Short mmCIF file of C-alpha atoms and ligand atoms in Angstrom, two decimals:
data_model
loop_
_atom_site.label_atom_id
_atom_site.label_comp_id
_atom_site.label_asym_id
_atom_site.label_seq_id
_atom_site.Cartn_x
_atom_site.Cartn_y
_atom_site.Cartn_z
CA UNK A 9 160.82 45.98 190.12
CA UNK A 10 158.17 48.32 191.55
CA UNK A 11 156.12 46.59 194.17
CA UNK A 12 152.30 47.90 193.52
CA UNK A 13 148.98 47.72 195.93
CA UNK A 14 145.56 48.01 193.92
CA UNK A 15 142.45 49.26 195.99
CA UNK A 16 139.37 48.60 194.04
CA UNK A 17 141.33 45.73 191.84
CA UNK A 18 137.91 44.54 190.52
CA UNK A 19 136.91 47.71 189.25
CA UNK A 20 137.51 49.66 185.74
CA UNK A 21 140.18 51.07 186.83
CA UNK A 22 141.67 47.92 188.94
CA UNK A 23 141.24 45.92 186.15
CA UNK A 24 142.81 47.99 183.79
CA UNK A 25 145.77 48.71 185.97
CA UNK A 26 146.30 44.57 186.50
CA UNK A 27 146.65 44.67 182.77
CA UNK A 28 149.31 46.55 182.77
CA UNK A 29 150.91 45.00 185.59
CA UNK A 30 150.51 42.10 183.64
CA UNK A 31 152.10 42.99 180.08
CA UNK A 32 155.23 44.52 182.17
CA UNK A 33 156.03 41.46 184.32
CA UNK A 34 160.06 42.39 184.69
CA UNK A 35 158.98 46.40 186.42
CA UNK A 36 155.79 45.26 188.52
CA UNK A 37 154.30 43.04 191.05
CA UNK A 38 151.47 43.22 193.31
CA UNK A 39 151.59 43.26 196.89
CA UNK A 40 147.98 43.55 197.53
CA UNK A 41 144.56 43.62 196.04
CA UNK A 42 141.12 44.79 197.52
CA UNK A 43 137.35 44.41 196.62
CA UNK A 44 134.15 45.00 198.13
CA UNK A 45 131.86 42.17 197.87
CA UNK A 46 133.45 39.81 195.08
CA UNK A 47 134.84 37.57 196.55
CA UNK A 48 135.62 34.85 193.80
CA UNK A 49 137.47 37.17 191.41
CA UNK A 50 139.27 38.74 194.55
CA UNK A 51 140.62 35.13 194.90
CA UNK A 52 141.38 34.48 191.72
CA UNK A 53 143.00 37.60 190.91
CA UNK A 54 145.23 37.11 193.70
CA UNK A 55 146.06 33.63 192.67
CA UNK A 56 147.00 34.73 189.23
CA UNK A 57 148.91 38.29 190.41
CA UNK A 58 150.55 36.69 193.56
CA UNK A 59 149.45 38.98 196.14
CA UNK A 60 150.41 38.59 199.74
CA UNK A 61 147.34 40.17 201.28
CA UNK A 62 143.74 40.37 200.32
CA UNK A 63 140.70 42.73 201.46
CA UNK A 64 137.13 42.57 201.08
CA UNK A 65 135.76 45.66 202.34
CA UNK A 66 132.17 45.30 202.04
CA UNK A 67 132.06 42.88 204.84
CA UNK A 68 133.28 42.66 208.33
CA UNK A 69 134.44 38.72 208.02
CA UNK A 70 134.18 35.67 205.69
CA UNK A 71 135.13 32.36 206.87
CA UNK A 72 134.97 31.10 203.43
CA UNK A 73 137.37 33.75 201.95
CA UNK A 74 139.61 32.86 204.70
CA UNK A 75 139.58 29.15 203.76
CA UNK A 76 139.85 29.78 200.40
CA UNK A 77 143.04 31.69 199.82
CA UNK A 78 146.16 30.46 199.26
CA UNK A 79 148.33 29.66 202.20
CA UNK A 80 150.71 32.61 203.52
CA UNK A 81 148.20 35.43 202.24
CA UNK A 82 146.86 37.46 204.69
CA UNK A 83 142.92 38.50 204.82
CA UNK A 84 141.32 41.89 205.82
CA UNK A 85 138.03 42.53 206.06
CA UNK A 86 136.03 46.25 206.12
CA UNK A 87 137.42 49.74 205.47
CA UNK A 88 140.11 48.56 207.62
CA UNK A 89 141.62 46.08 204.95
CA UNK A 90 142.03 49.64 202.72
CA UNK A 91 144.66 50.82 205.52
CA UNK A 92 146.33 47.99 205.87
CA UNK A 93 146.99 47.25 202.07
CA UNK A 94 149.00 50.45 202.26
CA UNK A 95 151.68 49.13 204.06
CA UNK A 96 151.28 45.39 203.28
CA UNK A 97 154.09 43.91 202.04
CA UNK A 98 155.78 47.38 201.60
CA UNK A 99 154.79 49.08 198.27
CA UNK A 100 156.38 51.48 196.26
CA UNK A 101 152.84 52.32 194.83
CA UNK A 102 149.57 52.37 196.04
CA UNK A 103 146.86 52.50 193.21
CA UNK A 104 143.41 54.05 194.92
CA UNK A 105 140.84 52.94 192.63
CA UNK A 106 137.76 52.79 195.13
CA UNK A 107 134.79 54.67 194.95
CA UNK A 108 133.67 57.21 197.31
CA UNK A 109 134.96 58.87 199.96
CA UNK A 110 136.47 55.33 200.75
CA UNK A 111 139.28 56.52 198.62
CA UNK A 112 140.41 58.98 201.68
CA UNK A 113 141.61 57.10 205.00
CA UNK A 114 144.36 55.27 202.53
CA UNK A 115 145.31 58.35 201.16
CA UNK A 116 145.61 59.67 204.30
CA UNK A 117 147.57 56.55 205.50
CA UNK A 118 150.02 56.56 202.27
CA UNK A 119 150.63 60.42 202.41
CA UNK A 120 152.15 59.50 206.85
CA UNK A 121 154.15 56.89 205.36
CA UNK A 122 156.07 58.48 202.61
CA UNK A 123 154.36 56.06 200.60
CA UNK A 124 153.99 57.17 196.63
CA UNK A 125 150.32 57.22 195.64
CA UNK A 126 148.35 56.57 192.18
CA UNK A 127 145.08 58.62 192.48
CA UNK A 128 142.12 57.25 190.88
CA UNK A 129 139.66 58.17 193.37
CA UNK A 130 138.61 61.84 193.31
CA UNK A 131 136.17 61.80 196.10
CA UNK A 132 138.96 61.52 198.84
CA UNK A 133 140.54 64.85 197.20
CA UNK A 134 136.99 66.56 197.00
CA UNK A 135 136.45 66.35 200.59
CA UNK A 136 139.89 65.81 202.20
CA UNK A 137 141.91 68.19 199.79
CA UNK A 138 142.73 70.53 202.72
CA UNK A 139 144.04 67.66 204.99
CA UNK A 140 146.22 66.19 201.65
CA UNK A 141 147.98 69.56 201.50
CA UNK A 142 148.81 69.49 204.63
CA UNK A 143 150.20 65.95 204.98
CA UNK A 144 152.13 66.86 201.57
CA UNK A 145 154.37 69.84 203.05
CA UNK A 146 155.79 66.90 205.31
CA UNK A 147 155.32 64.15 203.50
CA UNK A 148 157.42 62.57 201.34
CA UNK A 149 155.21 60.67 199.04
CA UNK A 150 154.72 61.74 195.57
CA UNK A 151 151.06 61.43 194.02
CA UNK A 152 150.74 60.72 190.55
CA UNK A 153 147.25 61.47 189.61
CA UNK A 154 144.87 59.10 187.22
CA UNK A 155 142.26 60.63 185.85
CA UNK A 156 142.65 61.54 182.19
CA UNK A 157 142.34 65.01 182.58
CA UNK A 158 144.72 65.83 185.71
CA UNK A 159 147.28 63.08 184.25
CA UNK A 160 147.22 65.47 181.24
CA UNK A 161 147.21 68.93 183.64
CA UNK A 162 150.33 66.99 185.59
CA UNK A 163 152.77 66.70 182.31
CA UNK A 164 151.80 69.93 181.18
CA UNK A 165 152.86 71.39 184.17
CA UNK A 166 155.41 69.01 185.15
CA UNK A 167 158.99 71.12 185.15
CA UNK A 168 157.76 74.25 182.93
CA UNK A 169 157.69 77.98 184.71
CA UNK A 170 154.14 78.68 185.55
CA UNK A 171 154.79 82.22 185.63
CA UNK A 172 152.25 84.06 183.27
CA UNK A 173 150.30 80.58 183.34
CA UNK A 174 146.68 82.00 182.69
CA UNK A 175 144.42 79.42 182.84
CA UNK A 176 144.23 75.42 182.99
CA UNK A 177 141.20 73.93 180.43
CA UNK A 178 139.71 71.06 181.58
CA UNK A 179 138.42 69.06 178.85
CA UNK A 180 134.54 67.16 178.84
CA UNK A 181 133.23 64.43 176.90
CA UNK A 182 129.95 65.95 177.35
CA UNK A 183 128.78 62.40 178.58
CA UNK A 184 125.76 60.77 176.70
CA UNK A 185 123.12 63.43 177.00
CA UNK A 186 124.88 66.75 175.21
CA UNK A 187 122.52 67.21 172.69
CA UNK A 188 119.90 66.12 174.57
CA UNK A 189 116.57 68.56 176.36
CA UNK A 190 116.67 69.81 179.57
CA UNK A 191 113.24 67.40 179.93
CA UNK A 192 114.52 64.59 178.25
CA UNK A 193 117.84 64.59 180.70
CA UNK A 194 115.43 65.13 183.63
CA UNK A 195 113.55 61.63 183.23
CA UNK A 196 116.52 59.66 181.42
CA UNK A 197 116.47 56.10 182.57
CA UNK A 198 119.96 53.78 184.53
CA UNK A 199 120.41 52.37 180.69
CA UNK A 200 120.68 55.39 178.61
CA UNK A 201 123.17 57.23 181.87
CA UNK A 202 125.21 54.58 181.78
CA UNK A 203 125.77 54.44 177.80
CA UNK A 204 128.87 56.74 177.66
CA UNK A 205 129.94 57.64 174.20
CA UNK A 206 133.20 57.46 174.87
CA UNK A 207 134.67 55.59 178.00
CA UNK A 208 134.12 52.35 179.51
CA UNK A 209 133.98 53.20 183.24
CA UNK A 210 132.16 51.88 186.74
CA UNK A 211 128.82 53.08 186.92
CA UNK A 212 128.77 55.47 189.73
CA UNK A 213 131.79 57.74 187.43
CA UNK A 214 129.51 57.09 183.89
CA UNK A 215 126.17 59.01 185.77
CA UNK A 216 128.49 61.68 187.21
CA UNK A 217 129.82 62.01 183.55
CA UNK A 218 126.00 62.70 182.33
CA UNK A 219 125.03 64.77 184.98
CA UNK A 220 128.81 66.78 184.76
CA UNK A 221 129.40 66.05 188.35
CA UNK A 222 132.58 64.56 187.30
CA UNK A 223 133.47 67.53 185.50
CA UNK A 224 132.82 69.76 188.85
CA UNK A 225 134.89 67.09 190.84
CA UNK A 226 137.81 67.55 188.62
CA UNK A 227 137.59 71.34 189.03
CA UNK A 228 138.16 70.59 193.53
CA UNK A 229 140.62 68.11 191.87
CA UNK A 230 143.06 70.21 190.04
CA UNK A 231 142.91 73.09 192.68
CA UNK A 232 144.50 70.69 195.21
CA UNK A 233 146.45 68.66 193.12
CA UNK A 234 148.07 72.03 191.51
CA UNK A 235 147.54 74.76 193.58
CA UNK A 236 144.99 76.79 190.80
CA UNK A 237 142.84 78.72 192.23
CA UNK A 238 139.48 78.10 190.82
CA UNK A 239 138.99 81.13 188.87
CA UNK A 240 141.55 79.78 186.94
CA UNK A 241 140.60 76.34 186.01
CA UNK A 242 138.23 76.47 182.44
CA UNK A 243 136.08 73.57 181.45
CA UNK A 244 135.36 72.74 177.07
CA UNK A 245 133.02 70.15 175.72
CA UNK A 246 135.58 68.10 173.75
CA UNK A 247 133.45 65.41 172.17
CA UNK A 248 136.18 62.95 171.03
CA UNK A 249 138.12 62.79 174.28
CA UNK A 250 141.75 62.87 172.41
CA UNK A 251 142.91 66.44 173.96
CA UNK A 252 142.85 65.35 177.95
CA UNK A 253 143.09 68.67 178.95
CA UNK A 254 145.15 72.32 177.97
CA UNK A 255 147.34 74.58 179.90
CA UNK A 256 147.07 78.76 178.30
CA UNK A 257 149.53 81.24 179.10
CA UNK A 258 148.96 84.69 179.54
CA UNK A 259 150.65 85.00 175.51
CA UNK A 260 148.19 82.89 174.42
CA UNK A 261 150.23 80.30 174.19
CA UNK A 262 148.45 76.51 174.50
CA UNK A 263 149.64 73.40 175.79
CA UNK A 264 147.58 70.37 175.42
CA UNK A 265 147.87 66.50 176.10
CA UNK A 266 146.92 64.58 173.97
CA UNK A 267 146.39 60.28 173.36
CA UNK A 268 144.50 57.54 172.58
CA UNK A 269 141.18 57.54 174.74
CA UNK A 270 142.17 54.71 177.04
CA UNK A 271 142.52 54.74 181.06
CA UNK A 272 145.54 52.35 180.76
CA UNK A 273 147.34 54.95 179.50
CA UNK A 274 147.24 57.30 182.44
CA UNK A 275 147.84 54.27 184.73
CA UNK A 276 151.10 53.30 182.72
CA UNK A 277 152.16 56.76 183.16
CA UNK A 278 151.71 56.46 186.93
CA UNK A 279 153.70 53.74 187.77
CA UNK A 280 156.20 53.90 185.00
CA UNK A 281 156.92 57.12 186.47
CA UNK A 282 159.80 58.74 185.81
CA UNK A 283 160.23 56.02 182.76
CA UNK A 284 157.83 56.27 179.86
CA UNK A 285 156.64 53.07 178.99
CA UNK A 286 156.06 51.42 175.26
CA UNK A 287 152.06 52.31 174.82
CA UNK A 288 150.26 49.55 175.87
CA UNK A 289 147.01 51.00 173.74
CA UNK A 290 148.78 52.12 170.35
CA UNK A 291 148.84 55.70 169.17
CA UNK A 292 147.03 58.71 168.00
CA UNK A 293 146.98 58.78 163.64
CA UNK A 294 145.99 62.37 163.30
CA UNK A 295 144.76 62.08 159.39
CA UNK A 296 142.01 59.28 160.70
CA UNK A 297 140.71 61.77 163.35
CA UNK A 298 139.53 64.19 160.66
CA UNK A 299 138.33 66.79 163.02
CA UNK A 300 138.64 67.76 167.06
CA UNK A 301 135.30 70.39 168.21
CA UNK A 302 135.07 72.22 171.11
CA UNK A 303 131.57 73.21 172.63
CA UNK A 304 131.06 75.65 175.70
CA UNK A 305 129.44 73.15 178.75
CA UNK A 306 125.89 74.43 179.02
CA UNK A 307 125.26 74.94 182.97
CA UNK A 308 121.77 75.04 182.27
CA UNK A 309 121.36 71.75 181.18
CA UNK A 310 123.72 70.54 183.24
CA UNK A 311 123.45 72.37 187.03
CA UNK A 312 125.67 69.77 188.89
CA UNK A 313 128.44 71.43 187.25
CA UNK A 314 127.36 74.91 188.54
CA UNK A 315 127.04 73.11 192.01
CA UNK A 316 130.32 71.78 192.42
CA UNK A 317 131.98 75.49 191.37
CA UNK A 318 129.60 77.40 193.49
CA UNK A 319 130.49 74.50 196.45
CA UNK A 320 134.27 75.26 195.62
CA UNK A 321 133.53 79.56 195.73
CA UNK A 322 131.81 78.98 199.46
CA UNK A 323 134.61 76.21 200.52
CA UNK A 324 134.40 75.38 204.41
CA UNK A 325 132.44 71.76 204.17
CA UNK A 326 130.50 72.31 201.50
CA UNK A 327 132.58 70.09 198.88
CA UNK A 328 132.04 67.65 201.71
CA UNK A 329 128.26 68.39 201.65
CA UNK A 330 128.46 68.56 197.40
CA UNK A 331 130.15 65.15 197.40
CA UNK A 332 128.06 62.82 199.77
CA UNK A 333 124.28 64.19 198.43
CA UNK A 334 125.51 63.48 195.02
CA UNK A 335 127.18 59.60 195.80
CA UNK A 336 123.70 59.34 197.89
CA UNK A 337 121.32 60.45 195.35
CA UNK A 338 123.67 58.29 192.15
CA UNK A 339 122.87 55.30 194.56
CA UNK A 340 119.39 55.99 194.75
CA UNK A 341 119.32 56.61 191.04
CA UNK A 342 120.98 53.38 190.00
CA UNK A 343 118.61 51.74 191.91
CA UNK A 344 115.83 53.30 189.65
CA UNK A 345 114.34 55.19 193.60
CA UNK A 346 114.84 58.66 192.02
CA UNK A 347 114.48 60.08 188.18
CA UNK A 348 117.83 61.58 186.75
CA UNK A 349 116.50 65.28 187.78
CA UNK A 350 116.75 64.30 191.36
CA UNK A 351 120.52 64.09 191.71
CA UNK A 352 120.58 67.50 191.09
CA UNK A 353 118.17 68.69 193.32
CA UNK A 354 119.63 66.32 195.66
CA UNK A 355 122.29 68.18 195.78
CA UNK A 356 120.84 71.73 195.71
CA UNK A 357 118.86 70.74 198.69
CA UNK A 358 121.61 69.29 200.78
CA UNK A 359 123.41 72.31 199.86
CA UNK A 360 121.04 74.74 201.33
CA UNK A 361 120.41 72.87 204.10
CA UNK A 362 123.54 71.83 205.65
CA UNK A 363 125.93 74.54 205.06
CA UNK A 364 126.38 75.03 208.90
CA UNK A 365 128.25 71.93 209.08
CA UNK A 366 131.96 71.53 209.50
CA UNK A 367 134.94 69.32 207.46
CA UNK A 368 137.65 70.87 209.16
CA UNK A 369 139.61 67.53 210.63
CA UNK A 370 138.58 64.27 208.70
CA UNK A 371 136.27 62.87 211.87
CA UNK A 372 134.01 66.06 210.92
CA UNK A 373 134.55 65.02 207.31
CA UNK A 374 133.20 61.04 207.70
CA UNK A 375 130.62 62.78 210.41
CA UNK A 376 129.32 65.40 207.65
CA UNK A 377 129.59 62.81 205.06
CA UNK A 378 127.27 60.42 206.77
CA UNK A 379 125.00 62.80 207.83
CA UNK A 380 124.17 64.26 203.92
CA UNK A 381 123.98 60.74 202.95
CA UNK A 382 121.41 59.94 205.89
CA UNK A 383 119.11 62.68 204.47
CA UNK A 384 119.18 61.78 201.21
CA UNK A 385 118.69 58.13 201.46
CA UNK A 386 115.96 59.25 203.99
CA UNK A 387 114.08 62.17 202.22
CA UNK A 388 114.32 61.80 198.48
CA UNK A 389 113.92 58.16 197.57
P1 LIG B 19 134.26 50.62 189.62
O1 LIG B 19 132.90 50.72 190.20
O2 LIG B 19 134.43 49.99 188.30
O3 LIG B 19 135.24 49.87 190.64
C1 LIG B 19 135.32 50.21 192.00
C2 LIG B 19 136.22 49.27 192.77
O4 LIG B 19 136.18 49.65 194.15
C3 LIG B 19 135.74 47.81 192.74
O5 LIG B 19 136.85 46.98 192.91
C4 LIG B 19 134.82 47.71 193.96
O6 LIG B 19 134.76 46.40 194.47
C5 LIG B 19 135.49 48.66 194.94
N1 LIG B 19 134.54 49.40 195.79
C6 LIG B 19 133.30 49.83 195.49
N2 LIG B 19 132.76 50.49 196.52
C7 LIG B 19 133.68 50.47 197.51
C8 LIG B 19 133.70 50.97 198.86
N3 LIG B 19 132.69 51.63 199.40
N4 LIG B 19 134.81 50.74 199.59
C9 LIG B 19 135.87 50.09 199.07
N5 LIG B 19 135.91 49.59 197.82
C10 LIG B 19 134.83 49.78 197.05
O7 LIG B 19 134.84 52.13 189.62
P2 LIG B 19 135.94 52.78 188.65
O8 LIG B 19 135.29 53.27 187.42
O9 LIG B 19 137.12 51.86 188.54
O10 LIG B 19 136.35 54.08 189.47
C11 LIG B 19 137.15 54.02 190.65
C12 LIG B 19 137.57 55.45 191.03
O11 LIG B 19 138.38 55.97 190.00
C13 LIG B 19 136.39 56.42 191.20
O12 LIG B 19 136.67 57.35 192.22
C14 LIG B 19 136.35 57.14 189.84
O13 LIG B 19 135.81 58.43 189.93
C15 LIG B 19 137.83 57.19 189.50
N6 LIG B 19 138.08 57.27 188.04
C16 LIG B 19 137.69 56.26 187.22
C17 LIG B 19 137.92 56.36 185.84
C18 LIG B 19 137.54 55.22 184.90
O14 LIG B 19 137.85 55.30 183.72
N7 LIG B 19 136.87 54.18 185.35
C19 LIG B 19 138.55 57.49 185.32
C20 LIG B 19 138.93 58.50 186.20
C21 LIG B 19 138.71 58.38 187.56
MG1 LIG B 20 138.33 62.29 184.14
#
């Protein structure tokens, strides 16, 4: 019985995970569940799930939550409850599934504690990827990534001889505005960003998908996660999202991953870890696919992408400064303040303008972070 934490349990990916959880009652059980603001389902999921602590993160107390949960649970409250799910009740797995840079004081906390990690959240490796590989050379937890694409770089990798190992290929839905203008995709409204052709995701991940911000935040991703240096790591517009993502040796040789287009399998593969679970989402048939096509991602159209590689090329804070402009200016976007163009020049402005700052040691991290985000909410809305 695996004893499993879930940060961000009302989310896609929290949801998805309790699923699991729930059609594999004999190998897990939860030991904790977080939210931000909702309450009720927070509750209620820990009712159903058993958990033994609870944390709402969006607020700094709730006297109501407190009367309201079963007796013998504990209650947490800010970004504090994120920490202290981590060790709550002891878990063999911690599931980050938060959004933001959130995602990065647990994973900090999990990585001191030996404690094995499933990584939703890609922010907290955007910006803290340094301090990660650092804690790893001591550390003995394991980190089992979950995110289509790195879940399908990890068993390609996983116990082969990456000598001659040329390049990793990152694959891309190419979101809902591929075939789309350059105009158009400037002024596209909340409704027609969030209508992704192929995966049912939170919002803030569905508007990085159509600007290809995600796509650049994989690239920071898998040079952490694998040690690739980014010269290495390829990106192809895959339009049916059934290849997660290739490995090419220097013989030409190509490994891909391959599955059904569902989260739940990456999260299965996480916690089932080293055992293979029965598929919980069924399984490829080939003959129905017809056809796979592969696209080159146009950087024109798309300039976030070109962002995130040029704020991997200069390093230092700038991933920092790349991340927190662009969960700034999706905010401001969602919230209809800015058109769709103005994430990107969001970002190209905070870019330019704060490259003197510093994300050596996480306080300069949060510090850097909150300063991008202060001029963007500031200047561009
Ligand atoms: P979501 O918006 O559906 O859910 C986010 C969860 O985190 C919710 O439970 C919410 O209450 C909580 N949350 C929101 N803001 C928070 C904050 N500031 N502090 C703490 N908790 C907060 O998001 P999602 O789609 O499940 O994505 C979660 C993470 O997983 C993101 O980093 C995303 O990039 C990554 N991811 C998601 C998918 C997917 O299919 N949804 C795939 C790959 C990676
Ligand atoms: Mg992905």
């Amino acid at each position: 019985m695996k004893k499993i934490a879930i940060l961000g349990a009302t989310g896609s990916i929290g949801r998805q995970a309790l699923d699991i959880i729930e059609k594999n009652p004999d190998l897990f059980t939860v030991t904790a569940l977080t939210a931000h603001r909702d309450s009720e389902q927070l509750i209620s999921l820990a009712k159903k799930f058993g958990a033994k602590y609870v944390g709402l993160t969006g607020v700094s107390g709730d006297i109501e939550l407190e009367k309201k949960v079963p007796k013998g649970v504990d209650v947490g409250f800010g970004i504090r409850a994120l920490v202290e799910s981590c060790a709550a009740g002891n878990p063999d797995i911690v599931l980050i599934a938060v959004v933001g840079i959130a995602g990065l004081p647990p994973l900090v906390e999990c990585l001191e504690h030996g404690t094995n990690v499933a990584l939703a959240n890609k922010e907290s490796l955007v910006c803290g990827g340094h301090i990660v590989k650092e804690k790893q050379k001591t550390s003995k937890s394991e980190l089992f990534p979950v995110d289509s694409e790195l879940c399908a770089v990890y068993q390609c990798l996983k116990g082969v001889d990456t000598t001659g190992l040329r390049r990793v290929i990152l694959t891309a839905s190419g979101g809902p505005f591929f075939d789309w203008s350059k105009e158009d995709i400037a002024n596209a409204t909340v409704e027609q960003a969030l209508r992704h052709p192929n995966w049912n995701m939170g919002k803030k991940i569905t508007v990085d998908c159509a600007t290809y911000m995600n796509k650049g935040l994989e690239i920071i991703e898998t040079k952490w996660l694998f040690d690739i240096s980014p010269e290495m790591i390829d990106v192809v517009v895959h339009r049916q999202s059934i290849i997660h993502s290739m490995i090419e040796y220097n013989d030409g040789a190509v490994i891909a991953q391959m599955g059904p287009t569902d989260m739940r399998q990456p999260i299965q593969y996480a916690f089932g870890h080293p055992e293979r679970l029965e598929s919980a989402v069924g399984h490829l048939d080939f003959a129905s696919l017809k056809s796979l096509t592969f696209d080159k991602p146009d950087l024109n159209k798309f300039p976030c992408l070109r962002h995130a590689m040029d704020a991997i090329s200069e390093g230092g804070a700038m991933p920092v400064i790349l991340n927190a402009a662009n969960e700034a200016a999706v905010e401001l976007f969602l919230e209809r303040k800015i058109p769709f163009g103005g994430i990107e020049q969001a970002v190209a402005s905070a870019m330019s303008k704060f490259a003197h700052l510093k994300a050596g040691t996480l306080l300069e991290i949060y510090n850097t972070d909150t300063e991008v985000k202060r001029f963007v909410y500031n200047n561009l809305k």
